[in-house]
Amino acid sequence: MIAVIGGTGLYRFLSGATEEVTVDTPYGPTSAPVTLGEIAGREVAFLPRHGRKHEYSPHTVPYRANLWALRRLGATKVLAPCAVGSLDPAAGPGTITVPDQLVDRTSGRTSTFFDGHGVHVSFADPYCPVLRAAAAPGADRASGTMVVIEGPRFSTRAESRWYAAQGWDLVNMTGLPEAALARELKLCYASIALVTDLDAGIEAGEGVHTEDVLAQFRANLPRLTDVLARTIATVDPAAPCECARGDHDLPDGLDAGPVWI
C-alpha cells in the first residue's frame, strides 16, 4: 500500500474512496480516519495531516499516531505533500520541489518511537531515493534542503535571512518529526513541497499570512495532485528498498518481519 499524508489545503485526495477506517494506536488517535481507495491500480491510504478541518497546528499534529497507523495498515511507502516557504526568489509561489535534505529547527516535539530504548537510526539521507526519482519528473526542482521550524508562527525576517545564508532552500513546519518517524518504521518516505510564498526575509512587504498560503495552495492544487497521481502510478509499492533495511528493530506492537508485502 502507498500512503499519502496530505498537508495544508489537501483535505481530500481520493475521489473514488472505498473505505474509511479508524486505527487504534498506542499514541492516541490519528489526525483523522484513514481513507482507503485506489489510484492507477495501486491501493492508496490517505490521511489529512492537520485533520479534516485543519484542527491541528504543526506542533500538535499526532505524528506518531499517524505514521504508526499507516504502517499498521500495511503501507510501505509514504508520499508527504506539504506547503513551504521559499528562501530563493527564483523559486516563487507555484514551484514544486522534491527535497533531498532536511534541517531540524523544531523544539519540544516527541520525535521517536524508541523512548526508553538504546537505539540509533541512520538518517543521513532522510528521503527515499526511489520515491524521489518517481516524483522528480513532475516537479520543477528535483533537490533542495528544507529547514523545519517549530511553528505555529512564521519566521522573522532575520531568521529567514539566516536560513537563506546557510544555503537552505525551503521553510516548512511539519517535515519533522514525520520523516524521522517514517525511517524508524522502515517506511520509504518522500516530501513533495509546493511553494506558497517567499519567506519573510526574502522580499519586502508584510510578511507571510495564512490566507495567502491557503490561496496559493488552492490555486496550485490541480498540478500537485497530478504529480502525486503520476508518482503513485510509477512506484511499485511491493519493491524492496534500502529504507527498509535499517539495523534497528521495529517499535513494539508492529510486525518485525519484512516491510514490503
mmCIF file of C-alpha atoms in Angstrom:
data_model
loop_
_atom_site.group_PDB
_atom_site.id
_atom_site.type_symbol
_atom_site.label_atom_id
_atom_site.label_comp_id
_atom_site.label_asym_id
_atom_site.label_seq_id
_atom_site.Cartn_x
_atom_site.Cartn_y
_atom_site.Cartn_z
ATOM 1 C CA MET A 1 0.000 0.000 0.000
ATOM 2 C CA ILE A 2 1.102 3.564 -0.732
ATOM 3 C CA ALA A 3 0.123 6.232 1.796
ATOM 4 C CA VAL A 4 -0.383 9.943 1.218
ATOM 5 C CA ILE A 5 -0.226 12.322 4.180
ATOM 6 C CA GLY A 6 -1.923 15.454 2.908
ATOM 7 C CA GLY A 7 -0.774 18.868 4.017
ATOM 8 C CA THR A 8 -2.407 22.264 4.260
ATOM 9 C CA GLY A 9 -5.322 22.528 1.834
ATOM 10 C CA LEU A 10 -5.220 18.873 0.735
ATOM 11 C CA TYR A 11 -8.098 17.602 2.835
ATOM 12 C CA ARG A 12 -9.338 15.168 0.199
ATOM 13 C CA PHE A 13 -7.288 13.309 -2.347
ATOM 14 C CA LEU A 14 -9.083 10.056 -3.106
ATOM 15 C CA SER A 15 -12.199 10.808 -5.134
ATOM 16 C CA GLY A 16 -13.003 7.114 -5.518
ATOM 17 C CA ALA A 17 -12.650 6.168 -1.863
ATOM 18 C CA THR A 18 -13.800 2.656 -0.995
ATOM 19 C CA GLU A 19 -13.464 2.555 2.787
ATOM 20 C CA GLU A 20 -12.761 4.691 5.834
ATOM 21 C CA VAL A 21 -11.020 3.138 8.814
ATOM 22 C CA THR A 22 -10.072 4.222 12.320
ATOM 23 C CA VAL A 23 -6.899 2.700 13.727
ATOM 24 C CA ASP A 24 -6.267 2.385 17.459
ATOM 25 C CA THR A 25 -2.655 3.252 18.190
ATOM 26 C CA PRO A 26 -0.505 3.295 21.341
ATOM 27 C CA TYR A 27 -0.106 7.037 20.730
ATOM 28 C CA GLY A 28 -3.749 8.057 20.650
ATOM 29 C CA PRO A 29 -5.975 8.861 17.678
ATOM 30 C CA THR A 30 -4.718 9.859 14.250
ATOM 31 C CA SER A 31 -5.394 13.299 12.782
ATOM 32 C CA ALA A 32 -8.497 11.845 11.117
ATOM 33 C CA PRO A 33 -9.795 8.455 9.966
ATOM 34 C CA VAL A 34 -7.737 6.934 7.159
ATOM 35 C CA THR A 35 -9.427 6.804 3.762
ATOM 36 C CA LEU A 36 -8.647 3.799 1.565
ATOM 37 C CA GLY A 37 -9.004 3.772 -2.200
ATOM 38 C CA GLU A 38 -7.236 3.080 -5.465
ATOM 39 C CA ILE A 39 -5.220 5.177 -7.908
ATOM 40 C CA ALA A 40 -3.715 3.757 -11.106
ATOM 41 C CA GLY A 41 -4.301 0.242 -9.836
ATOM 42 C CA ARG A 42 -2.438 0.930 -6.586
ATOM 43 C CA GLU A 43 -4.027 0.610 -3.168
ATOM 44 C CA VAL A 44 -3.731 4.002 -1.505
ATOM 45 C CA ALA A 45 -4.331 5.222 2.058
ATOM 46 C CA PHE A 46 -4.934 8.933 2.583
ATOM 47 C CA LEU A 47 -4.627 10.810 5.865
ATOM 48 C CA PRO A 48 -5.033 14.606 6.233
ATOM 49 C CA ARG A 49 -2.107 15.697 8.392
ATOM 50 C CA HIS A 50 -3.863 18.635 10.042
ATOM 51 C CA GLY A 51 -7.268 16.922 10.372
ATOM 52 C CA ARG A 52 -10.275 17.367 8.139
ATOM 53 C CA LYS A 53 -10.979 20.869 9.393
ATOM 54 C CA HIS A 54 -7.376 21.913 9.963
ATOM 55 C CA GLU A 55 -7.813 21.472 13.707
ATOM 56 C CA TYR A 56 -4.163 20.530 14.338
ATOM 57 C CA SER A 57 -1.409 23.126 14.279
ATOM 58 C CA PRO A 58 2.050 21.975 13.128
ATOM 59 C CA HIS A 59 3.311 21.435 16.678
ATOM 60 C CA THR A 60 0.189 19.488 17.775
ATOM 61 C CA VAL A 61 -0.147 17.055 14.846
ATOM 62 C CA PRO A 62 -0.180 13.485 16.257
ATOM 63 C CA TYR A 63 2.781 12.422 14.150
ATOM 64 C CA ARG A 64 3.483 9.152 15.963
ATOM 65 C CA ALA A 65 -0.134 8.002 15.769
ATOM 66 C CA ASN A 66 -0.347 8.905 12.074
ATOM 67 C CA LEU A 67 2.785 7.025 10.991
ATOM 68 C CA TRP A 68 2.144 4.049 13.250
ATOM 69 C CA ALA A 69 -1.418 3.681 11.891
ATOM 70 C CA LEU A 70 -0.317 3.802 8.261
ATOM 71 C CA ARG A 71 2.392 1.219 8.885
ATOM 72 C CA ARG A 72 -0.102 -0.970 10.731
ATOM 73 C CA LEU A 73 -2.500 -0.818 7.778
ATOM 74 C CA GLY A 74 0.223 -2.145 5.509
ATOM 75 C CA ALA A 75 1.701 0.996 3.996
ATOM 76 C CA THR A 76 5.221 0.513 2.688
ATOM 77 C CA LYS A 77 5.762 3.886 1.064
ATOM 78 C CA VAL A 78 4.620 7.367 2.130
ATOM 79 C CA LEU A 79 4.278 10.467 -0.019
ATOM 80 C CA ALA A 80 4.049 13.659 2.003
ATOM 81 C CA PRO A 81 2.907 16.736 0.057
ATOM 82 C CA CYS A 82 3.305 19.954 2.014
ATOM 83 C CA ALA A 83 3.195 23.734 1.755
ATOM 84 C CA VAL A 84 6.539 25.520 2.089
ATOM 85 C CA GLY A 85 8.012 28.992 2.029
ATOM 86 C CA SER A 86 10.838 29.595 -0.422
ATOM 87 C CA LEU A 87 14.202 31.032 0.585
ATOM 88 C CA ASP A 88 15.144 31.529 -3.066
ATOM 89 C CA PRO A 89 13.481 34.383 -5.005
ATOM 90 C CA ALA A 90 13.924 32.345 -8.195
ATOM 91 C CA ALA A 91 11.611 29.657 -6.826
ATOM 92 C CA GLY A 92 8.440 31.616 -6.194
ATOM 93 C CA PRO A 93 4.864 30.545 -5.452
ATOM 94 C CA GLY A 94 3.766 27.583 -7.526
ATOM 95 C CA THR A 95 7.204 25.951 -7.644
ATOM 96 C CA ILE A 96 7.121 22.228 -6.811
ATOM 97 C CA THR A 97 10.289 20.812 -5.256
ATOM 98 C CA VAL A 98 11.255 17.287 -4.247
ATOM 99 C CA PRO A 99 13.747 17.993 -1.427
ATOM 100 C CA ASP A 100 16.661 15.698 -0.693
ATOM 101 C CA GLN A 101 17.772 17.089 2.691
ATOM 102 C CA LEU A 102 16.338 18.326 6.000
ATOM 103 C CA VAL A 103 17.462 20.648 8.774
ATOM 104 C CA ASP A 104 15.698 20.369 12.134
ATOM 105 C CA ARG A 105 14.893 23.630 13.926
ATOM 106 C CA THR A 106 11.928 22.264 15.897
ATOM 107 C CA SER A 107 11.822 22.021 19.673
ATOM 108 C CA GLY A 108 9.654 20.196 22.170
ATOM 109 C CA ARG A 109 8.181 17.657 19.741
ATOM 110 C CA THR A 110 8.245 13.947 20.518
ATOM 111 C CA SER A 111 10.382 12.703 17.662
ATOM 112 C CA THR A 112 10.898 8.974 18.250
ATOM 113 C CA PHE A 113 9.087 5.725 18.936
ATOM 114 C CA PHE A 114 12.039 4.488 20.984
ATOM 115 C CA ASP A 115 11.604 6.145 24.366
ATOM 116 C CA GLY A 116 13.478 4.017 26.858
ATOM 117 C CA HIS A 117 15.316 2.010 24.191
ATOM 118 C CA GLY A 118 19.016 2.084 23.368
ATOM 119 C CA VAL A 119 18.551 2.604 19.630
ATOM 120 C CA HIS A 120 20.294 4.651 16.931
ATOM 121 C CA VAL A 121 18.767 5.142 13.488
ATOM 122 C CA SER A 122 20.577 6.106 10.283
ATOM 123 C CA PHE A 123 19.167 9.322 8.834
ATOM 124 C CA ALA A 124 21.932 10.785 6.665
ATOM 125 C CA ASP A 125 19.628 10.750 3.653
ATOM 126 C CA PRO A 126 16.168 11.430 5.075
ATOM 127 C CA TYR A 127 14.164 10.842 1.905
ATOM 128 C CA CYS A 128 13.690 7.670 -0.106
ATOM 129 C CA PRO A 129 15.681 7.848 -3.381
ATOM 130 C CA VAL A 130 13.167 5.621 -5.175
ATOM 131 C CA LEU A 131 10.196 7.837 -4.301
ATOM 132 C CA ARG A 132 12.169 10.991 -5.074
ATOM 133 C CA ALA A 133 13.106 9.649 -8.511
ATOM 134 C CA ALA A 134 9.467 8.807 -9.219
ATOM 135 C CA ALA A 135 8.245 12.267 -8.194
ATOM 136 C CA ALA A 136 11.034 14.306 -9.806
ATOM 137 C CA PRO A 137 9.783 14.306 -13.438
ATOM 138 C CA GLY A 138 6.666 16.242 -12.450
ATOM 139 C CA ALA A 139 8.479 18.734 -10.230
ATOM 140 C CA ASP A 140 10.257 21.977 -11.056
ATOM 141 C CA ARG A 141 13.216 21.156 -8.823
ATOM 142 C CA ALA A 142 14.463 17.661 -8.005
ATOM 143 C CA SER A 143 16.511 18.585 -4.929
ATOM 144 C CA GLY A 144 16.717 21.115 -2.137
ATOM 145 C CA THR A 145 17.191 21.483 1.601
ATOM 146 C CA MET A 146 14.104 22.047 3.721
ATOM 147 C CA VAL A 147 14.502 23.616 7.160
ATOM 148 C CA VAL A 148 11.685 22.632 9.512
ATOM 149 C CA ILE A 149 10.747 25.219 12.142
ATOM 150 C CA GLU A 150 8.621 24.755 15.246
ATOM 151 C CA GLY A 151 5.691 26.995 14.341
ATOM 152 C CA PRO A 152 2.933 27.804 14.541
ATOM 153 C CA ARG A 153 4.404 31.270 13.945
ATOM 154 C CA PHE A 154 6.119 32.105 10.686
ATOM 155 C CA SER A 155 9.768 33.191 10.589
ATOM 156 C CA THR A 156 11.056 36.640 11.411
ATOM 157 C CA ARG A 157 12.889 38.459 8.627
ATOM 158 C CA ALA A 158 16.196 37.904 10.418
ATOM 159 C CA GLU A 159 15.539 34.161 10.688
ATOM 160 C CA SER A 160 14.659 33.936 7.006
ATOM 161 C CA ARG A 161 17.838 35.734 6.006
ATOM 162 C CA TRP A 162 19.876 33.440 8.259
ATOM 163 C CA TYR A 163 18.298 30.293 6.775
ATOM 164 C CA ALA A 164 18.974 31.557 3.251
ATOM 165 C CA ALA A 165 22.577 32.407 4.168
ATOM 166 C CA GLN A 166 23.120 28.774 5.185
ATOM 167 C CA GLY A 167 22.247 27.702 1.664
ATOM 168 C CA TRP A 168 18.879 26.213 2.620
ATOM 169 C CA ASP A 169 16.053 26.404 0.096
ATOM 170 C CA LEU A 170 12.675 25.851 1.778
ATOM 171 C CA VAL A 171 10.953 26.512 5.115
ATOM 172 C CA ASN A 172 8.307 24.161 6.496
ATOM 173 C CA MET A 173 6.671 23.324 9.853
ATOM 174 C CA THR A 174 5.693 19.631 9.527
ATOM 175 C CA GLY A 175 8.547 17.778 7.830
ATOM 176 C CA LEU A 176 9.904 16.663 11.201
ATOM 177 C CA PRO A 177 9.414 14.507 13.147
ATOM 178 C CA GLU A 178 7.352 12.962 10.344
ATOM 179 C CA ALA A 179 10.307 11.937 8.182
ATOM 180 C CA ALA A 180 12.317 10.619 11.128
ATOM 181 C CA LEU A 181 9.402 8.565 12.432
ATOM 182 C CA ALA A 182 8.893 7.065 8.976
ATOM 183 C CA ARG A 183 12.541 5.975 8.943
ATOM 184 C CA GLU A 184 12.159 4.365 12.381
ATOM 185 C CA LEU A 185 9.238 2.373 10.947
ATOM 186 C CA LYS A 186 11.375 1.441 7.913
ATOM 187 C CA LEU A 187 8.944 3.186 5.598
ATOM 188 C CA CYS A 188 10.013 4.757 2.321
ATOM 189 C CA TYR A 189 9.166 8.450 2.657
ATOM 190 C CA ALA A 190 9.434 11.469 0.373
ATOM 191 C CA SER A 191 8.152 15.010 0.528
ATOM 192 C CA ILE A 192 6.644 16.878 -2.416
ATOM 193 C CA ALA A 193 6.848 20.546 -1.482
ATOM 194 C CA LEU A 194 4.659 23.245 -3.023
ATOM 195 C CA VAL A 195 5.960 26.788 -2.598
ATOM 196 C CA THR A 196 3.137 29.050 -1.418
ATOM 197 C CA ASP A 197 5.143 32.149 -0.511
ATOM 198 C CA LEU A 198 8.543 33.775 -0.377
ATOM 199 C CA ASP A 199 9.643 33.676 3.238
ATOM 200 C CA ALA A 200 9.575 36.911 5.248
ATOM 201 C CA GLY A 201 13.202 37.924 4.828
ATOM 202 C CA ILE A 202 13.355 37.270 1.093
ATOM 203 C CA GLU A 203 11.096 40.063 -0.099
ATOM 204 C CA ALA A 204 9.815 43.380 1.182
ATOM 205 C CA GLY A 205 6.216 43.574 2.353
ATOM 206 C CA GLU A 206 4.045 42.490 5.215
ATOM 207 C CA GLY A 207 5.469 39.007 5.623
ATOM 208 C CA VAL A 208 3.674 35.662 5.376
ATOM 209 C CA HIS A 209 -0.056 35.312 6.114
ATOM 210 C CA THR A 210 -2.087 32.134 6.409
ATOM 211 C CA GLU A 211 -4.807 33.243 3.988
ATOM 212 C CA ASP A 212 -2.180 33.857 1.289
ATOM 213 C CA VAL A 213 -0.647 30.426 1.860
ATOM 214 C CA LEU A 214 -4.033 28.716 1.544
ATOM 215 C CA ALA A 215 -4.930 30.711 -1.570
ATOM 216 C CA GLN A 216 -1.703 29.701 -3.287
ATOM 217 C CA PHE A 217 -2.179 26.085 -2.287
ATOM 218 C CA ARG A 218 -5.700 26.022 -3.735
ATOM 219 C CA ALA A 219 -4.523 27.663 -6.949
ATOM 220 C CA ASN A 220 -1.830 25.042 -7.474
ATOM 221 C CA LEU A 221 -3.719 22.034 -6.116
ATOM 222 C CA PRO A 222 -4.571 20.510 -9.531
ATOM 223 C CA ARG A 223 -0.914 20.372 -10.510
ATOM 224 C CA LEU A 224 0.164 18.986 -7.135
ATOM 225 C CA THR A 225 -2.438 16.216 -7.235
ATOM 226 C CA ASP A 226 -1.349 15.393 -10.778
ATOM 227 C CA VAL A 227 2.261 14.977 -9.595
ATOM 228 C CA LEU A 228 1.050 12.757 -6.757
ATOM 229 C CA ALA A 229 -1.061 10.590 -9.041
ATOM 230 C CA ARG A 230 1.758 10.176 -11.568
ATOM 231 C CA THR A 231 4.185 9.269 -8.795
ATOM 232 C CA ILE A 232 1.809 6.669 -7.380
ATOM 233 C CA ALA A 233 1.355 5.154 -10.840
ATOM 234 C CA THR A 234 5.133 4.903 -11.271
ATOM 235 C CA VAL A 235 6.088 3.380 -7.922
ATOM 236 C CA ASP A 236 5.863 -0.331 -7.177
ATOM 237 C CA PRO A 237 4.659 -0.484 -3.546
ATOM 238 C CA ALA A 238 5.978 -4.033 -3.151
ATOM 239 C CA ALA A 239 9.514 -3.306 -4.338
ATOM 240 C CA PRO A 240 12.165 -3.634 -1.601
ATOM 241 C CA CYS A 241 14.222 -0.552 -0.803
ATOM 242 C CA GLU A 242 17.202 0.385 1.344
ATOM 243 C CA CYS A 243 14.880 2.471 3.542
ATOM 244 C CA ALA A 244 13.548 -0.789 4.942
ATOM 245 C CA ARG A 245 16.953 -2.227 5.778
ATOM 246 C CA GLY A 246 17.884 -0.340 8.940
ATOM 247 C CA ASP A 247 19.690 -2.385 11.578
ATOM 248 C CA HIS A 248 17.185 -1.442 14.296
ATOM 249 C CA ASP A 249 14.088 -3.412 15.251
ATOM 250 C CA LEU A 250 10.621 -2.019 14.656
ATOM 251 C CA PRO A 251 8.835 -0.430 17.630
ATOM 252 C CA ASP A 252 6.798 -2.647 19.926
ATOM 253 C CA GLY A 253 3.402 -3.644 18.548
ATOM 254 C CA LEU A 254 4.406 -3.870 14.889
ATOM 255 C CA ASP A 255 5.334 -6.949 12.902
ATOM 256 C CA ALA A 256 9.118 -7.281 12.842
ATOM 257 C CA GLY A 257 9.029 -9.108 9.501
ATOM 258 C CA PRO A 258 9.693 -7.637 6.034
ATOM 259 C CA VAL A 259 8.195 -4.209 5.490
ATOM 260 C CA TRP A 260 7.201 -4.847 1.895
ATOM 261 C CA ILE A 261 4.353 -7.199 1.011
#
